[in-house]
PDB file of C-alpha atoms in Angstrom:
ATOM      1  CA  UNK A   1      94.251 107.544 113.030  1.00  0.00           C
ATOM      2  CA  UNK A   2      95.201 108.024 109.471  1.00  0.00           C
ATOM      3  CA  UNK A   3      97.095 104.597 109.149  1.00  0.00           C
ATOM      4  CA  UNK A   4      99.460 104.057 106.790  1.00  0.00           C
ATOM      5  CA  UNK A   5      99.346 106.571 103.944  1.00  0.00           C
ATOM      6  CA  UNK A   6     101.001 106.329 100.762  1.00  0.00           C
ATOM      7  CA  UNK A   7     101.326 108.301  97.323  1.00  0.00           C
ATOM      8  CA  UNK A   8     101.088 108.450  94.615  1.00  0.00           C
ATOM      9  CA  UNK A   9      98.261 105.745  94.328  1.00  0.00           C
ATOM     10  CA  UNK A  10      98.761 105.319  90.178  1.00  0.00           C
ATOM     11  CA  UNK A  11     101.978 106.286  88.464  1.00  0.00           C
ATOM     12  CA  UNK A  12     103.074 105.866  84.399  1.00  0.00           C
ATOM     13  CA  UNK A  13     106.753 106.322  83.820  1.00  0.00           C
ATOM     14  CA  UNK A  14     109.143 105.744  80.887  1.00  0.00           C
ATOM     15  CA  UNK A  15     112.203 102.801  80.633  1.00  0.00           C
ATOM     16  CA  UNK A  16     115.091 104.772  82.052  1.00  0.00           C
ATOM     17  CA  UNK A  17     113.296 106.785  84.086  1.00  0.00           C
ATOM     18  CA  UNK A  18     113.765 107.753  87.794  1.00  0.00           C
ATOM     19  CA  UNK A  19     111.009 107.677  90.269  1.00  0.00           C
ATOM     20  CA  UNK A  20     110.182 108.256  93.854  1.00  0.00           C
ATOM     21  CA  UNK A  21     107.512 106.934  96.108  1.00  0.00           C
ATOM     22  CA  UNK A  22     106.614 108.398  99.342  1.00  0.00           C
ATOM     23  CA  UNK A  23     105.084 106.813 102.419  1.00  0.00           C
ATOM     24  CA  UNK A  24     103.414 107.848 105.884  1.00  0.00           C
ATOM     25  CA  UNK A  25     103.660 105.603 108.413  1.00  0.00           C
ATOM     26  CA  UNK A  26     100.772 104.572 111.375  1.00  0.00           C
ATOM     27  CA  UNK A  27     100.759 107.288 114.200  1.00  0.00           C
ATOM     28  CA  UNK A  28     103.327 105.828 116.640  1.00  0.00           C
ATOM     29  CA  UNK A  29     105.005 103.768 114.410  1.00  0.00           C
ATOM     30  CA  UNK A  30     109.065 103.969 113.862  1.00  0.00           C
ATOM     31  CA  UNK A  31     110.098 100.944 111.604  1.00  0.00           C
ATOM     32  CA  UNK A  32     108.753 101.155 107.697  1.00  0.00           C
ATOM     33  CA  UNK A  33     109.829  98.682 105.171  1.00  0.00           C
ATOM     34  CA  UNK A  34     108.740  98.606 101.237  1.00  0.00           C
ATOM     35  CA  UNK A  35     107.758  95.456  99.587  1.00  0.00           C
ATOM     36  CA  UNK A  36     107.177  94.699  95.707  1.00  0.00           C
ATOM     37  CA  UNK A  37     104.382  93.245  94.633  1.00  0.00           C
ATOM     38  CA  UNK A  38     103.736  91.437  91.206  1.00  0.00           C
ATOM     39  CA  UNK A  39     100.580  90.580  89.670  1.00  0.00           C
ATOM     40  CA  UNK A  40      99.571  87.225  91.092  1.00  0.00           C
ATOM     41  CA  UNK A  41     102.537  86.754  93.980  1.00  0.00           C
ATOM     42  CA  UNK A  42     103.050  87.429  97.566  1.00  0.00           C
ATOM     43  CA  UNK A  43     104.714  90.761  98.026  1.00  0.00           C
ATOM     44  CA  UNK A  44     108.857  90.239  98.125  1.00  0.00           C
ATOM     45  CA  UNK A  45     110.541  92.972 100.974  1.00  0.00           C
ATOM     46  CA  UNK A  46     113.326  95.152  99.274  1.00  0.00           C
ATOM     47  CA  UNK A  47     114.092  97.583 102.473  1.00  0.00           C
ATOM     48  CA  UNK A  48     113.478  98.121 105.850  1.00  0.00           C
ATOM     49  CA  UNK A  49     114.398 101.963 107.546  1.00  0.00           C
ATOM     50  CA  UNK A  50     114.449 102.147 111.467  1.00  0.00           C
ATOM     51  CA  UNK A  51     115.616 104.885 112.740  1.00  0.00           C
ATOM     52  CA  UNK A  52     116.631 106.704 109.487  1.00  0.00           C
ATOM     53  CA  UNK A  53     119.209 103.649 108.579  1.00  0.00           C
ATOM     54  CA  UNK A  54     118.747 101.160 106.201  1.00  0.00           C
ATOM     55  CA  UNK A  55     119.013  97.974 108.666  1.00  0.00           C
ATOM     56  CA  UNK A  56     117.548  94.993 106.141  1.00  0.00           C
ATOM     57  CA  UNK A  57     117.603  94.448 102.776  1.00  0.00           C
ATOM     58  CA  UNK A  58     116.100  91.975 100.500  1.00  0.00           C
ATOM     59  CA  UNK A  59     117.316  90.611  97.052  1.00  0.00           C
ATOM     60  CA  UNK A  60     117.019  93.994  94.886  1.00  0.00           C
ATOM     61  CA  UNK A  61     119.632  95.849  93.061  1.00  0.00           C
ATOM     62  CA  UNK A  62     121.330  98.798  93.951  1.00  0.00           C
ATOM     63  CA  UNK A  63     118.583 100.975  91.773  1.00  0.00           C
ATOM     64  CA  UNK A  64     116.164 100.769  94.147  1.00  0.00           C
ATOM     65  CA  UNK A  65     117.287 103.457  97.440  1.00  0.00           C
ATOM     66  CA  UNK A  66     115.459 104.474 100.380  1.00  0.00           C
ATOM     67  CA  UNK A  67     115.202 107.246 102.642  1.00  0.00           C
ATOM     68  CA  UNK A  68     113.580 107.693 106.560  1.00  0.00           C
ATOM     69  CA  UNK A  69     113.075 110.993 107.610  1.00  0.00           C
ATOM     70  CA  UNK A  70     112.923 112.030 111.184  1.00  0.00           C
ATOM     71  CA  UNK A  71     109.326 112.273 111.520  1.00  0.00           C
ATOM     72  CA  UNK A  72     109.575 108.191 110.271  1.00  0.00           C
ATOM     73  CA  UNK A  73     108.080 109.290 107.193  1.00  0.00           C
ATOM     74  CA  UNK A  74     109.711 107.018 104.082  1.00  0.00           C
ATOM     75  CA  UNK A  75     110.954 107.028 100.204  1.00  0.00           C
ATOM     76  CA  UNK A  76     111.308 104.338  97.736  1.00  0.00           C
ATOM     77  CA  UNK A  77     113.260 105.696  95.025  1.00  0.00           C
ATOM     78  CA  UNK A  78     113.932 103.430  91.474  1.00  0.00           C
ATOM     79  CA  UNK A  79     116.217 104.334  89.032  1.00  0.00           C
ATOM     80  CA  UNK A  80     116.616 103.591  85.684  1.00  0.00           C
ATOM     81  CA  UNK A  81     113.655 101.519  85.290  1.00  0.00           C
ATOM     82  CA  UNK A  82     113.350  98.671  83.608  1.00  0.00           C
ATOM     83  CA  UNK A  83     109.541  97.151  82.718  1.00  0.00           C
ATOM     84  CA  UNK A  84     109.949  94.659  85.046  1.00  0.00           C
ATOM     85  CA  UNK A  85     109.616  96.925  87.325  1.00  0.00           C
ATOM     86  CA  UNK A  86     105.865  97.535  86.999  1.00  0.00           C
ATOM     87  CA  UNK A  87     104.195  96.519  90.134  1.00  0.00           C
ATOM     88  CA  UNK A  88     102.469  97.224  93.161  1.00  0.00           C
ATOM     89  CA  UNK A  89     104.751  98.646  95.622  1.00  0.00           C
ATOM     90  CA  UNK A  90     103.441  98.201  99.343  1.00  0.00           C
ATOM     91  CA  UNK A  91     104.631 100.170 102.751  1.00  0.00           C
ATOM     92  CA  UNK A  92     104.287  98.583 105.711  1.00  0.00           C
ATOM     93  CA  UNK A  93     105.161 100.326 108.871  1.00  0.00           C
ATOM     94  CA  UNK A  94     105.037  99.144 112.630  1.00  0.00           C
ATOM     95  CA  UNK A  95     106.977  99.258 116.057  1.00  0.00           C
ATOM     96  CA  UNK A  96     109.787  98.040 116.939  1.00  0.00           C
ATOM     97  CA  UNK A  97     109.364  96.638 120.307  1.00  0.00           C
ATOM     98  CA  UNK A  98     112.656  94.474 120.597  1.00  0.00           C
ATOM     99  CA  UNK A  99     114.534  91.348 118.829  1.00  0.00           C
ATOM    100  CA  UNK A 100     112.379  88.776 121.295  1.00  0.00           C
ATOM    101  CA  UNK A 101     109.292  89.859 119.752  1.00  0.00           C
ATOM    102  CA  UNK A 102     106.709  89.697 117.006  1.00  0.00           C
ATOM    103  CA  UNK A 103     106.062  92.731 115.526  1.00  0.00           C
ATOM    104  CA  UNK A 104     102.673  93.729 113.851  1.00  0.00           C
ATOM    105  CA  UNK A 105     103.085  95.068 110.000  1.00  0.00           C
ATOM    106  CA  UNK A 106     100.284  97.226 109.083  1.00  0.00           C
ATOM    107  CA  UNK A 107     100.409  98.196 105.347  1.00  0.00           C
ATOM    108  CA  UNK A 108      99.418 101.280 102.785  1.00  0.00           C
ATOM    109  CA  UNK A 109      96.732 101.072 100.111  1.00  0.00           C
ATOM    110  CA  UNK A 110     100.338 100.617  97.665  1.00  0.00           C
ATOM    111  CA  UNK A 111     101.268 102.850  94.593  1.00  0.00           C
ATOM    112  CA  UNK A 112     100.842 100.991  91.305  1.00  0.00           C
ATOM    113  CA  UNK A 113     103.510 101.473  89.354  1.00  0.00           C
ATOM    114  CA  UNK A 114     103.209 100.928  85.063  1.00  0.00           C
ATOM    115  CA  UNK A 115     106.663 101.206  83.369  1.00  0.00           C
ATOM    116  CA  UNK A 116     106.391 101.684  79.676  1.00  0.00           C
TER     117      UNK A 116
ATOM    118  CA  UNK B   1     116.784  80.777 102.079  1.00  0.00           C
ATOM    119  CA  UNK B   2     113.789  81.752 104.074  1.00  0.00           C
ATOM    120  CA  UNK B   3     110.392  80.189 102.383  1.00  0.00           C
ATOM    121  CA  UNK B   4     106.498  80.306 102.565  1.00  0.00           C
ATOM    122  CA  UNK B   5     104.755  77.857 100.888  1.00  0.00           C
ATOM    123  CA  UNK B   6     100.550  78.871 100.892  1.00  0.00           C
ATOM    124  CA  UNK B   7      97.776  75.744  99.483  1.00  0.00           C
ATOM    125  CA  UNK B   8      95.114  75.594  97.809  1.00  0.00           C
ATOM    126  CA  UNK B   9      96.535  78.787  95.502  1.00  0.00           C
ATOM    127  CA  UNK B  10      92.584  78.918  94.903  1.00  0.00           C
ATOM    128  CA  UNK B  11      89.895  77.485  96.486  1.00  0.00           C
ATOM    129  CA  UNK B  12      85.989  78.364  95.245  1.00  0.00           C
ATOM    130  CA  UNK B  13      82.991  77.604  97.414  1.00  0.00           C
ATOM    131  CA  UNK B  14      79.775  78.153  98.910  1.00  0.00           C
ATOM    132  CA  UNK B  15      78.120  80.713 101.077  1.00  0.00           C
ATOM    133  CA  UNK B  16      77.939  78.888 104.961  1.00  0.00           C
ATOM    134  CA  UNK B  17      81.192  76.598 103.877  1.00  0.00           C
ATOM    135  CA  UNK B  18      84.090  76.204 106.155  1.00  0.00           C
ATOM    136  CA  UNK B  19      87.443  76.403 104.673  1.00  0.00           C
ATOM    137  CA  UNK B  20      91.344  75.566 105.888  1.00  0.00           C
ATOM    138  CA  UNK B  21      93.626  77.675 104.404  1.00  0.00           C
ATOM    139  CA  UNK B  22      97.364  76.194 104.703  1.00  0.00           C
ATOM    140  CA  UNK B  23     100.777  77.960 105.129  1.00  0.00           C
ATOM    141  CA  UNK B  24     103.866  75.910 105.912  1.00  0.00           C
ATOM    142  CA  UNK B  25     107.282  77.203 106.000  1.00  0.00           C
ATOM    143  CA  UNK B  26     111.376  77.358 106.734  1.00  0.00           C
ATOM    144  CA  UNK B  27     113.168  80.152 108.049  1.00  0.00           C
ATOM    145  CA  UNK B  28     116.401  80.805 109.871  1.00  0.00           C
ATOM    146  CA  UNK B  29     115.450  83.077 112.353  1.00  0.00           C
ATOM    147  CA  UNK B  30     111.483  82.606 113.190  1.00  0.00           C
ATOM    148  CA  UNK B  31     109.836  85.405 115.356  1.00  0.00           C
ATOM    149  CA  UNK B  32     106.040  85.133 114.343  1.00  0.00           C
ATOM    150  CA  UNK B  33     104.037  84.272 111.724  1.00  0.00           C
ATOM    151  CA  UNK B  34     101.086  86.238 110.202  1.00  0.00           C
ATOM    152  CA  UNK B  35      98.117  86.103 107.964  1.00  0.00           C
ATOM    153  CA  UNK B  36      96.356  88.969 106.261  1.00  0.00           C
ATOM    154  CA  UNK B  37      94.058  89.345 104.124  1.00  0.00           C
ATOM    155  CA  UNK B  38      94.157  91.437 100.428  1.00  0.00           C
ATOM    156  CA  UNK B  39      91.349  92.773  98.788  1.00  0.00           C
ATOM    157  CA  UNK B  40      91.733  95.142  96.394  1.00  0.00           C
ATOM    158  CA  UNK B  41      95.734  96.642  97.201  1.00  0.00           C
ATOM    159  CA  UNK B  42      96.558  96.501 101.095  1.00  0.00           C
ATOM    160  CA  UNK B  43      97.251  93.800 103.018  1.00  0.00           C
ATOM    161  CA  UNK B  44      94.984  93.858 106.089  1.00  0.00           C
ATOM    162  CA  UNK B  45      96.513  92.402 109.079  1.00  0.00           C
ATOM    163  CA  UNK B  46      94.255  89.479 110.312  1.00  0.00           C
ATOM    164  CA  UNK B  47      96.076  87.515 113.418  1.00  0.00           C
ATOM    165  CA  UNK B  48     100.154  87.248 114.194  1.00  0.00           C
ATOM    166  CA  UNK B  49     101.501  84.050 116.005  1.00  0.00           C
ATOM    167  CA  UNK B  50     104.160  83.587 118.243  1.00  0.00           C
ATOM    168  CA  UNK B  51     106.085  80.979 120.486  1.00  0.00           C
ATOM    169  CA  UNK B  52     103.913  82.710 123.170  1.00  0.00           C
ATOM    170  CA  UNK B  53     100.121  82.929 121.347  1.00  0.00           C
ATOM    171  CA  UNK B  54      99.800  79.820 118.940  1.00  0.00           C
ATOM    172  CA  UNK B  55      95.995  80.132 118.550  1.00  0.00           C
ATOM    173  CA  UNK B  56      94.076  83.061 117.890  1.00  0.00           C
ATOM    174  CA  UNK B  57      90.759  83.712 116.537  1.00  0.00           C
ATOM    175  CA  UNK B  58      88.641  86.613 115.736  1.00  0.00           C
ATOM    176  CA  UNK B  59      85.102  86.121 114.838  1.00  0.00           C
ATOM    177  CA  UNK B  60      84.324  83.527 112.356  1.00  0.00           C
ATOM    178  CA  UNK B  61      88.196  83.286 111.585  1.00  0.00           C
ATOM    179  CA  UNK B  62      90.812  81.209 113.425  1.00  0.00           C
ATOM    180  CA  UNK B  63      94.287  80.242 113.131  1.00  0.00           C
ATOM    181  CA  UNK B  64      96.691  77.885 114.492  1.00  0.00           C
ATOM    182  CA  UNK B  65     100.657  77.924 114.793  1.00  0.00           C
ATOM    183  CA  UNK B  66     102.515  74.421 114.757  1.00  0.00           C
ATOM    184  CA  UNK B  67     105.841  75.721 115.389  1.00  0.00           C
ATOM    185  CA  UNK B  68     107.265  71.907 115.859  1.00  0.00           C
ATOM    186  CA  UNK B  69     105.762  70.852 112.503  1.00  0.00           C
ATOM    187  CA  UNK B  70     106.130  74.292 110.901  1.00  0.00           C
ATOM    188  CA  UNK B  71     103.349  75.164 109.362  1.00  0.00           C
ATOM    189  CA  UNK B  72      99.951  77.472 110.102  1.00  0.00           C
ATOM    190  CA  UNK B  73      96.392  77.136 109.356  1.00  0.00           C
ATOM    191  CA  UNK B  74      93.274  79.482 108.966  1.00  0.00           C
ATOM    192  CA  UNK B  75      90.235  78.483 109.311  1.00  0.00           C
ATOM    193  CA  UNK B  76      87.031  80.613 108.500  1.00  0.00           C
ATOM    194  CA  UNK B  77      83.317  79.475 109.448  1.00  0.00           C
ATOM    195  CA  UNK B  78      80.522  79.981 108.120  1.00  0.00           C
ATOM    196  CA  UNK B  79      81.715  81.842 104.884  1.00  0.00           C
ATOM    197  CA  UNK B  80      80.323  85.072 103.091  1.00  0.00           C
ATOM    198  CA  UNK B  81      80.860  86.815  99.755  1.00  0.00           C
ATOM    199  CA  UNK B  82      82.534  89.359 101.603  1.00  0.00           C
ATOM    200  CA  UNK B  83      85.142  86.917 102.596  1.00  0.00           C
ATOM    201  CA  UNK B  84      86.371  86.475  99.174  1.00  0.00           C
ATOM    202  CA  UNK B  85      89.872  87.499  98.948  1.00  0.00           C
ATOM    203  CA  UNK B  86      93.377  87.014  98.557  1.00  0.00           C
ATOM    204  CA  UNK B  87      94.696  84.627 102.257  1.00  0.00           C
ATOM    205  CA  UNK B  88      98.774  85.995 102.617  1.00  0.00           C
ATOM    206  CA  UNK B  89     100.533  84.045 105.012  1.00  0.00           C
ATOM    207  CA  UNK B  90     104.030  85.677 105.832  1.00  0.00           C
ATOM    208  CA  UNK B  91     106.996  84.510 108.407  1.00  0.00           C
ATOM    209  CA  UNK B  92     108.736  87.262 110.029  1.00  0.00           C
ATOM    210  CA  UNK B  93     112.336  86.301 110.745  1.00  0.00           C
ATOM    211  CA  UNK B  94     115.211  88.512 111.903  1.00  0.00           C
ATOM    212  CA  UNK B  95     117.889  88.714 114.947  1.00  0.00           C
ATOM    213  CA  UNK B  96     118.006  92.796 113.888  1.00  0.00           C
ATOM    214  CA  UNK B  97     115.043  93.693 112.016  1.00  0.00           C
ATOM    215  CA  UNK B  98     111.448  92.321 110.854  1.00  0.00           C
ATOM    216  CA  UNK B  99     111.441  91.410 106.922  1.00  0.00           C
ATOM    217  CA  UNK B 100     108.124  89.128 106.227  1.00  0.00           C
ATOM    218  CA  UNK B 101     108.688  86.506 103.776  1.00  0.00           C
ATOM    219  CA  UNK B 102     105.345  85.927 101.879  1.00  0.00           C
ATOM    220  CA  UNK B 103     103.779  82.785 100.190  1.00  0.00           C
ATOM    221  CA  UNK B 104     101.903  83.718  96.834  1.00  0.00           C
ATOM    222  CA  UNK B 105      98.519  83.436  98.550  1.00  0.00           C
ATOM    223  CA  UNK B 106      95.511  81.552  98.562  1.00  0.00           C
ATOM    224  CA  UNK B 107      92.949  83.113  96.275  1.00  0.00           C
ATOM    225  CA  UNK B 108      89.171  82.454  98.197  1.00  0.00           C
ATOM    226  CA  UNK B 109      85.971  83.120  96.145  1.00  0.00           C
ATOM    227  CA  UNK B 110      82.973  82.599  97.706  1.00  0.00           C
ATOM    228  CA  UNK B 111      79.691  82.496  95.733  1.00  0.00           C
ATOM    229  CA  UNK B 112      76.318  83.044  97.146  1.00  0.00           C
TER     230      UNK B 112
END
């Protein structure tokens, strides 16, 4: 089992710039959600994709847009980006096994992201 | 608005020391509470607590869920080098999906 897989690992980009960051979830997993990390904090959730929809969001702008695909495969794509951005952004996937339940987040190595 | 508060934010000690890490917390909607633990870049998963499993422990690490009193506690025995980490505590709240709510962490070093 592969786990969760993410890339690219390291990424530079420019202010303004667009980018896009892609994620593999755990074998047998449905749900994946993205979280932003800053140097030094806990990880704060932007998105969560079930079933290809959008079906939480956290306290990010409208620049930041997501995509499932239907092999439950994810994007995190960030546009017009501001330095603040910089960060290490973190995919967690698990399964969803119903609202009564705990559900066990397992999480990608992360894509470190440098805006300049 | 959902919140995770984590203490010490540091904590340095000794090879064989036992340690409490703390996590208290508010949220709306509570479903389970986790700890991980972050090395380098991922988060590894560690133990998740529920109304139904308040205590779990793995090894030389343990953790407790106070759901009345809200809070959560890890304990590790008998500590190594390779123990030294970044402690995430997160609450996982949600009537229609599973967000985590993080505390900043508690950064562990552990010298020989």
């Amino acid at each position: 089992d592969a786990g969760v897989t993410q890339s690219p690992t390291h990424l530079i980009k420019t202010r303004g710039q667009q980018v896009t960051l892609r994620c593999s979830p755990k074998s047998g997993h449905d749900t994946v959600s993205w979280y932003q990390q800053a140097l030094g904090q806990g990880p704060q959730f932007i998105f969560q994709y079930y079933e290809e929809e959008e079906r939480q969001r956290g306290n990010f702008p409208d620049r930041f847009s997501g995509h499932q695909f239907p092999n439950y495969s994810s994007e995190l794509n960030v546009n017009a980006l501001l330095l603040g951005d910089s960060a290490l952004y973190l995919c967690a996937s698990s399964f969803f096994v119903g609202t009564g339940f705990g559900t066990e987040a397992f999480f990608g190595q992360g894509t470190r992201l440098t805006v300049v | 608005e959902d919140k995770v508060v984590q203490s010490p934010l540091s904590l340095v000690v000794h090879e064989g020391d036992t340690v409490t890490l703390n996590c208290s917390y508010e949220v709306t909607n509570f479903r389970s509470l986790l700890w991980y633990k972050q090395e380098k870049k991922a988060p590894t998963f560690l133990f998740m607590l529920t109304s139904s499993g308040i205590e779990k422990k793995s090894g030389r690490l343990s953790s407790i869920l106070d759901k009345k009193e809200l809070f959560s506690i890890l304990n590790i025995t008998a500590t190594q080098t390779g123990d030294s980490a970044v402690y995430l505590c997160a609450v996982e709240e949600g009537t229609s999906g599973s967000r985590l709510t993080f505390g900043e962490g508690t950064q562990l070093t552990v010298n020989p």
